[in-house]
mmCIF file of C-alpha atoms in Angstrom:
data_model
loop_
_atom_site.group_PDB
_atom_site.id
_atom_site.type_symbol
_atom_site.label_atom_id
_atom_site.label_comp_id
_atom_site.label_asym_id
_atom_site.label_seq_id
_atom_site.Cartn_x
_atom_site.Cartn_y
_atom_site.Cartn_z
ATOM 1 C CA UNK A 1 9.994 -3.792 22.158
ATOM 2 C CA UNK A 2 13.646 -3.798 21.138
ATOM 3 C CA UNK A 3 16.325 -5.660 22.702
ATOM 4 C CA UNK A 4 19.978 -5.118 22.220
ATOM 5 C CA UNK A 5 22.160 -8.045 21.166
ATOM 6 C CA UNK A 6 25.630 -8.998 19.988
ATOM 7 C CA UNK A 7 26.463 -11.103 17.219
ATOM 8 C CA UNK A 8 28.248 -14.388 18.201
ATOM 9 C CA UNK A 9 28.754 -15.646 15.048
ATOM 10 C CA UNK A 10 27.794 -15.521 11.524
ATOM 11 C CA UNK A 11 28.284 -16.891 7.822
ATOM 12 C CA UNK A 12 28.231 -14.898 4.705
ATOM 13 C CA UNK A 13 29.529 -17.195 2.170
ATOM 14 C CA UNK A 14 26.758 -19.670 1.750
ATOM 15 C CA UNK A 15 23.512 -19.909 0.116
ATOM 16 C CA UNK A 16 21.635 -20.528 3.265
ATOM 17 C CA UNK A 17 23.770 -18.287 5.909
ATOM 18 C CA UNK A 18 22.833 -17.731 9.367
ATOM 19 C CA UNK A 19 23.488 -15.823 12.635
ATOM 20 C CA UNK A 20 23.970 -16.262 15.997
ATOM 21 C CA UNK A 21 22.895 -13.896 18.757
ATOM 22 C CA UNK A 22 23.785 -13.667 22.471
ATOM 23 C CA UNK A 23 20.297 -13.348 23.640
ATOM 24 C CA UNK A 24 17.659 -16.196 23.674
ATOM 25 C CA UNK A 25 14.388 -16.981 25.514
ATOM 26 C CA UNK A 26 15.590 -15.520 29.269
ATOM 27 C CA UNK A 27 15.925 -12.415 27.330
ATOM 28 C CA UNK A 28 12.390 -12.521 25.777
ATOM 29 C CA UNK A 29 13.674 -12.963 22.482
ATOM 30 C CA UNK A 30 11.719 -15.787 20.253
ATOM 31 C CA UNK A 31 10.747 -16.773 16.961
ATOM 32 C CA UNK A 32 9.463 -14.277 14.022
ATOM 33 C CA UNK A 33 11.034 -11.321 15.740
ATOM 34 C CA UNK A 34 12.875 -8.788 13.465
ATOM 35 C CA UNK A 35 16.533 -7.817 13.255
ATOM 36 C CA UNK A 36 17.896 -4.668 12.305
ATOM 37 C CA UNK A 37 20.687 -2.836 12.732
ATOM 38 C CA UNK A 38 21.152 -0.144 15.501
ATOM 39 C CA UNK A 39 20.248 2.398 13.048
ATOM 40 C CA UNK A 40 17.534 1.036 11.154
ATOM 41 C CA UNK A 41 18.525 -1.604 8.627
ATOM 42 C CA UNK A 42 17.269 -4.832 7.977
ATOM 43 C CA UNK A 43 19.487 -7.903 8.864
ATOM 44 C CA UNK A 44 16.911 -10.475 9.324
ATOM 45 C CA UNK A 45 14.509 -12.462 11.721
ATOM 46 C CA UNK A 46 14.796 -14.546 14.537
ATOM 47 C CA UNK A 47 14.449 -18.360 13.091
ATOM 48 C CA UNK A 48 14.877 -20.495 16.267
ATOM 49 C CA UNK A 49 16.013 -19.399 20.177
ATOM 50 C CA UNK A 50 17.197 -21.499 22.792
ATOM 51 C CA UNK A 51 17.547 -20.327 26.475
ATOM 52 C CA UNK A 52 20.683 -18.110 26.285
ATOM 53 C CA UNK A 53 21.286 -17.547 22.218
ATOM 54 C CA UNK A 54 19.009 -17.292 18.809
ATOM 55 C CA UNK A 55 19.785 -18.034 15.394
ATOM 56 C CA UNK A 56 18.658 -15.150 12.640
ATOM 57 C CA UNK A 57 17.488 -15.963 9.166
ATOM 58 C CA UNK A 58 19.472 -12.977 7.454
ATOM 59 C CA UNK A 59 18.842 -11.257 4.298
ATOM 60 C CA UNK A 60 21.832 -13.364 2.954
ATOM 61 C CA UNK A 61 19.834 -16.597 3.071
ATOM 62 C CA UNK A 62 18.038 -17.928 -0.181
ATOM 63 C CA UNK A 63 14.971 -19.128 1.961
ATOM 64 C CA UNK A 64 14.828 -15.678 2.957
ATOM 65 C CA UNK A 65 11.806 -13.249 1.866
ATOM 66 C CA UNK A 66 9.987 -10.125 2.837
ATOM 67 C CA UNK A 67 7.779 -7.774 1.827
ATOM 68 C CA UNK A 68 9.041 -4.165 0.298
ATOM 69 C CA UNK A 69 7.432 -0.778 -0.191
ATOM 70 C CA UNK A 70 9.274 1.912 -2.444
ATOM 71 C CA UNK A 71 9.586 4.747 -0.262
ATOM 72 C CA UNK A 72 8.467 7.694 -2.870
ATOM 73 C CA UNK A 73 5.108 6.083 -3.880
ATOM 74 C CA UNK A 74 4.079 3.215 -1.746
ATOM 75 C CA UNK A 75 4.059 0.708 -4.067
ATOM 76 C CA UNK A 76 4.426 -2.876 -2.553
ATOM 77 C CA UNK A 77 7.065 -5.503 -3.538
ATOM 78 C CA UNK A 78 8.387 -8.843 -2.607
ATOM 79 C CA UNK A 79 12.171 -8.987 -2.032
ATOM 80 C CA UNK A 80 14.187 -12.032 -2.055
ATOM 81 C CA UNK A 81 17.895 -12.737 -2.105
ATOM 82 C CA UNK A 82 19.517 -14.999 -5.339
ATOM 83 C CA UNK A 83 22.476 -16.110 -3.651
ATOM 84 C CA UNK A 84 24.963 -14.108 -6.168
ATOM 85 C CA UNK A 85 25.864 -11.030 -4.183
ATOM 86 C CA UNK A 86 26.625 -10.238 -0.527
ATOM 87 C CA UNK A 87 25.422 -6.743 -1.306
ATOM 88 C CA UNK A 88 22.433 -7.248 -3.446
ATOM 89 C CA UNK A 89 18.965 -8.630 -3.149
ATOM 90 C CA UNK A 90 16.242 -8.954 -5.846
ATOM 91 C CA UNK A 91 12.936 -6.778 -5.880
ATOM 92 C CA UNK A 92 10.112 -8.689 -7.579
ATOM 93 C CA UNK A 93 6.639 -8.396 -8.325
ATOM 94 C CA UNK A 94 6.295 -4.483 -8.604
ATOM 95 C CA UNK A 95 3.426 -2.924 -10.283
ATOM 96 C CA UNK A 96 4.061 -1.463 -13.859
ATOM 97 C CA UNK A 97 2.408 1.788 -12.311
ATOM 98 C CA UNK A 98 5.299 2.116 -9.705
ATOM 99 C CA UNK A 99 7.850 4.160 -12.286
ATOM 100 C CA UNK A 100 10.799 2.906 -10.173
ATOM 101 C CA UNK A 101 14.018 5.105 -10.288
ATOM 102 C CA UNK A 102 17.875 4.402 -9.638
ATOM 103 C CA UNK A 103 18.377 5.246 -6.227
ATOM 104 C CA UNK A 104 15.010 4.890 -4.721
ATOM 105 C CA UNK A 105 14.768 3.582 -1.264
ATOM 106 C CA UNK A 106 12.738 0.380 -0.486
ATOM 107 C CA UNK A 107 11.604 -0.055 3.182
ATOM 108 C CA UNK A 108 10.081 -3.280 5.186
ATOM 109 C CA UNK A 109 6.560 -3.928 4.983
ATOM 110 C CA UNK A 110 5.998 -6.655 7.263
ATOM 111 C CA UNK A 111 3.933 -7.671 10.276
ATOM 112 C CA UNK A 112 7.511 -8.613 12.158
ATOM 113 C CA UNK A 113 8.936 -4.871 11.775
ATOM 114 C CA UNK A 114 7.776 -1.304 12.415
ATOM 115 C CA UNK A 115 7.751 0.733 9.263
ATOM 116 C CA UNK A 116 10.944 2.853 8.392
ATOM 117 C CA UNK A 117 13.238 -0.143 8.504
ATOM 118 C CA UNK A 118 15.463 0.257 5.293
ATOM 119 C CA UNK A 119 16.254 -2.667 2.946
ATOM 120 C CA UNK A 120 18.016 -0.627 0.237
ATOM 121 C CA UNK A 121 18.125 1.237 -2.926
ATOM 122 C CA UNK A 122 17.300 0.433 -6.514
ATOM 123 C CA UNK A 123 20.358 -0.122 -8.504
ATOM 124 C CA UNK A 124 18.532 -1.010 -11.812
ATOM 125 C CA UNK A 125 15.362 -2.394 -12.785
ATOM 126 C CA UNK A 126 13.808 -3.731 -15.711
ATOM 127 C CA UNK A 127 10.327 -5.509 -16.747
ATOM 128 C CA UNK A 128 9.966 -9.074 -15.858
ATOM 129 C CA UNK A 129 9.955 -11.709 -18.805
ATOM 130 C CA UNK A 130 6.521 -11.042 -19.279
ATOM 131 C CA UNK A 131 6.184 -7.680 -19.324
ATOM 132 C CA UNK A 132 3.830 -7.695 -16.208
ATOM 133 C CA UNK A 133 5.800 -6.146 -13.511
ATOM 134 C CA UNK A 134 9.115 -4.866 -12.857
ATOM 135 C CA UNK A 135 12.014 -6.638 -11.393
ATOM 136 C CA UNK A 136 14.880 -4.678 -9.644
ATOM 137 C CA UNK A 137 18.562 -5.185 -8.319
ATOM 138 C CA UNK A 138 18.501 -3.658 -4.853
ATOM 139 C CA UNK A 139 21.542 -2.666 -3.197
ATOM 140 C CA UNK A 140 21.510 -3.488 0.342
ATOM 141 C CA UNK A 141 21.792 -0.862 2.927
ATOM 142 C CA UNK A 142 23.191 -3.081 5.569
ATOM 143 C CA UNK A 143 26.649 -4.757 4.860
ATOM 144 C CA UNK A 144 26.167 -7.951 6.689
ATOM 145 C CA UNK A 145 29.720 -9.069 6.990
ATOM 146 C CA UNK A 146 30.643 -6.709 9.326
ATOM 147 C CA UNK A 147 27.189 -6.285 11.720
ATOM 148 C CA UNK A 148 28.158 -6.778 15.360
ATOM 149 C CA UNK A 149 25.719 -5.438 17.365
ATOM 150 C CA UNK A 150 21.683 -5.436 16.472
ATOM 151 C CA UNK A 151 18.594 -4.833 18.072
ATOM 152 C CA UNK A 152 15.902 -7.587 18.067
ATOM 153 C CA UNK A 153 12.710 -5.941 17.544
ATOM 154 C CA UNK A 154 9.227 -7.556 19.316
ATOM 155 C CA UNK A 155 6.305 -6.793 17.593
ATOM 156 C CA UNK A 156 3.711 -7.241 20.767
ATOM 157 C CA UNK A 157 0.610 -7.632 18.391
ATOM 158 C CA UNK A 158 2.434 -10.435 16.313
ATOM 159 C CA UNK A 159 0.942 -13.163 17.914
ATOM 160 C CA UNK A 160 -2.599 -11.964 17.286
ATOM 161 C CA UNK A 161 -1.737 -11.091 13.460
ATOM 162 C CA UNK A 162 -0.503 -14.658 13.294
ATOM 163 C CA UNK A 163 -3.849 -16.274 14.820
ATOM 164 C CA UNK A 164 -5.653 -14.229 12.788
ATOM 165 C CA UNK A 165 -4.173 -15.071 9.620
ATOM 166 C CA UNK A 166 -4.093 -18.611 10.742
ATOM 167 C CA UNK A 167 -7.889 -18.361 10.861
ATOM 168 C CA UNK A 168 -8.601 -16.942 7.312
ATOM 169 C CA UNK A 169 -6.174 -19.617 5.792
ATOM 170 C CA UNK A 170 -7.775 -22.314 7.448
ATOM 171 C CA UNK A 171 -11.138 -21.582 6.423
#
């Protein structure tokens, strides 16, 4: 389920940036919903909501992290923001078998969002310090500084997935 929203305010020059949207609980918006641009690029996810508004943790937040997948070969990775560039993220834990290439697209792999949501493209890559995986510099697909209208993505099965994960981790 998708909910359209307008950006009320945002920060982009901090380590822990945020975006405030004009949709909240009365509009069906709640925590853990994904947020994307209208053309399918990752913005972040909802971390809090009130009756009329919601707060999004965007990709430009050092606490942000999400799973990714290389489009060309389906290898999984982790994606984080280091806080040093509003246009780049860091791709981590990519298998040495993945054979990354410059320009390769990376999409979201998360229970919050459907397949096909673009995070960005690999700009450069290298082995990590222990030579056990690749790290890569990822050029963001969305320019968060100009994002004005977004779609909030509600995975209607997220509660079931969350309950299942809680059950597994508590045993």
